[in-house]
Amino acid sequence: MSSDIAISASNLSKCYHVYRKPADRALDALFPWTKHRYEEFWALRDVSFDLRRGRVLGVIGRNGAGKSTLLQLLAGVLKPTSGQIRLNGKVAALLELGTGFVREYTGRENIWVYGGILGLSKQEIRERLEDIISFADIGSFIDRPVKTYSSGMYLRLAFSIAVNVSPDILIVDEALAVGDMFFRNRSFNRMKMMREEGKTIVFVTHSMGQFREFCDEGLLLEGGRVISRGSTSQVATHYLELTRRREDMLAQSGRLTRAEKEYLAAQMAKAIADRSKDLPRHGKHHSFAIGAGRFVDFALYDHHGNRTFVLETMKPFKVELKLVMEKPTEKLAVGYWLHKEGGEPLYGHNTLFLGLDLNDIKIGEPYTITFEQPLLLHPGSYCLGMGCADHLESHVRLIDTHYGVADVTVIGERDKMYFSWVEGPTRMSVSDQAGNVIAALQHQPKLSLSAEEADAEVRPQQSQEAGSPDLVRTGSQEGTRERQADG
Amino acid sequence: MWRMITTLYTVRGHIWDFAVREVGQRYRGSALGLLLAFAYPFLMLTIYAVVFSMLLRGRVLGSISKSEWVLYLFSALNFWWPITEVLGGAPNFIYARANLVKRVVFPVEIIAPSMTLASLFHGLIGFAVYLIFFAAIEHRLPWRACALPLVLIPMILLCCGLGWLFGAIGVFFRDLTRITTPLVTAWFFLTPIVYPETVIPKRYVGMLWLNPVAVFVRQVREVAFYNRWPNWIELFALTMICFFFAFATYRVHLRLRPGYADVL
């Protein structure tokens, strides 16, 4: 193994022995020659990957995909059933909440305990004590037993210790989700600093934004196997497709309980009802005519023409809505929009307000309405909404309106900061008291509807990703086929 | 076996740290602090002195006088308590520290020795109080008690072993806490602590070797009460027995250890 590789996992598998009662487990361990009393559960199967020093690996996957098991194996808390892990350097792990704290000890004492476990000498701990306490920033709680801590304080202290013991490899489970916004930002900045120092980080997250922004490469687990490995955008796309398929499957196979279905229906009805209360702003009355028409399909394409739910900011994208009208309308408007969860539309368009005439479409036949736009929204998580309505003389009649049809992730350039939600041409200047301009800036975002132009800008970034020789994409046959079928 | 010794030697710092914290934690927040540690054996000794001086009504057991009887009793009891403490707490040693097992790479094997040392600390404080009483009653000190550290070695090994064994099994059998209480009581009465060995019928005395604590108590009384040197052969044999017990339970602990993280 070259010293350049920080983590090397080969054919890792972890099989849990599921016992009906704990006593059976002890009996099996003490009398291994007797008949086994367990059932097997494979949390991980044949996971292999290498991670180079100084890289950040994001591990994503649905609940139960084996992410935590993988991290526990890397942290050394669990032993793999088969396969090998090689770690080059000192490992600090932040697994779930409350890293190995002794609940009765104070925060300060736990620093000593944890530092000792990580193999720091008393002198080393003493040197770092102040840094740890000031980064954790939990005030006088540092001298109280950790059992009195809130979950946020737990996390602050645990994270502060983990990053301050100067590990070579940092392993972080979804723990950071508990921290407040300020601490989360601080944590990410701290991890970015570590990345720049050449430390290796493995990171589990459910936030596609964090995944895209912070990680260098991704690993997608599903059912304990590696489904996708490579650049974050590739892995993120794969994941979102997986989630969508999964949700479709759930809805179709009726695995939702009846209570869940009723709840969802009620939520939808409530959302629509709430929405209708908001809309009179236009000075018109709204009513519903369910059955006058409906959306039968929709799709989102990125600037490469791939069907996806991950779009890049400032790049063109395409929305396709497939609509079947069942009754004639006076003045039909069809639109799509992107909105924040539970929020108002932020970005999108509508056929009527731009003056596109839809009155010729035939009843009962499917039509596809396509919108192509450059994406002016900044990176973040959005939802796709769509609606069609009849703009009558007296009021607007909503025909089929949906919010939150799909989750859309907008991604941006790595390490670039974005302010607010929407981009636009900007001029800024600073003038002194006399009115002299001392600094000025003009910003004209490059926008285009053509994929070629957008691609030209993207190329350098892609070649950089392709230049990493250790990026391998593995996947089960099944996973790959499904992906192709989908594209 | 050699590996057990080297492993424990490398983590000796942790064992000590944990023991110190365990002791410190018990007295943190109490107004009297460490004074409490002295107050407890002091109170116990006073209670025994008062109760037994009334109960025994001048009856003397063998050649032992009434006031000496209190010392005779306490010399053994004082070191029986730490064993009770370890045995009673052992089922929770690992179970209560699930955080450490599941979230970090923690040398779990240090818990039993740390707890043993922490309990022993109270035994030693009790012994200091005992010496004060001894001096007050006998107007001299049992100077051969300087051999006490050697006598305590088998007890430490025994406690570690109990900690490993019951700690490991306690993870899997949660009912163990209920079993330890009657076990402690039974063991207490099977050991010549509140009665002298001489009341045991001659042909059963040999069976005391089935109970290492009985042999241990005998040695403690030799040095601390009679001010005699311990029976070196018995002490050596006892140490070997306890060492092998500790080794065997350590192996059990190692065997069961991979399952800890799965169960907790």
Tab-separated table of C-alpha atoms in Angstrom, chain B residues 19 22-23 26 78 81-87 93 113-125 155 159:
chain	number	residue	atom	x	y	z
B	19	ALA	CA	-9.759	4.422	39.350
B	22	GLU	CA	-14.129	6.786	40.092
B	23	VAL	CA	-13.049	7.623	43.619
B	26	ARG	CA	-18.008	9.443	44.471
B	78	ASN	CA	-13.183	-4.208	55.971
B	81	TRP	CA	-16.714	-4.921	51.483
B	82	PRO	CA	-14.563	-4.085	48.463
B	83	ILE	CA	-15.176	-7.589	47.134
B	84	THR	CA	-18.909	-7.080	47.638
B	85	GLU	CA	-18.713	-3.767	45.874
B	86	VAL	CA	-16.998	-5.227	42.828
B	87	LEU	CA	-19.245	-8.267	42.725
B	93	PHE	CA	-19.441	-2.519	34.568
B	113	PRO	CA	-9.133	-3.481	37.476
B	114	SER	CA	-10.048	0.212	37.844
B	115	MET	CA	-13.129	-0.617	39.826
B	116	THR	CA	-11.115	-3.007	41.943
B	117	LEU	CA	-8.595	-0.300	42.736
B	118	ALA	CA	-11.332	2.204	43.499
B	119	SER	CA	-12.967	-0.241	45.895
B	120	LEU	CA	-9.634	-1.118	47.411
B	121	PHE	CA	-9.109	2.546	48.153
B	122	HIS	CA	-12.035	2.382	50.564
B	123	GLY	CA	-10.645	-0.794	52.026
B	124	LEU	CA	-7.368	0.978	52.718
B	125	ILE	CA	-9.074	3.946	54.341
B	155	MET	CA	-7.768	-10.318	46.558
B	159	CYS	CA	-11.821	-8.937	42.204
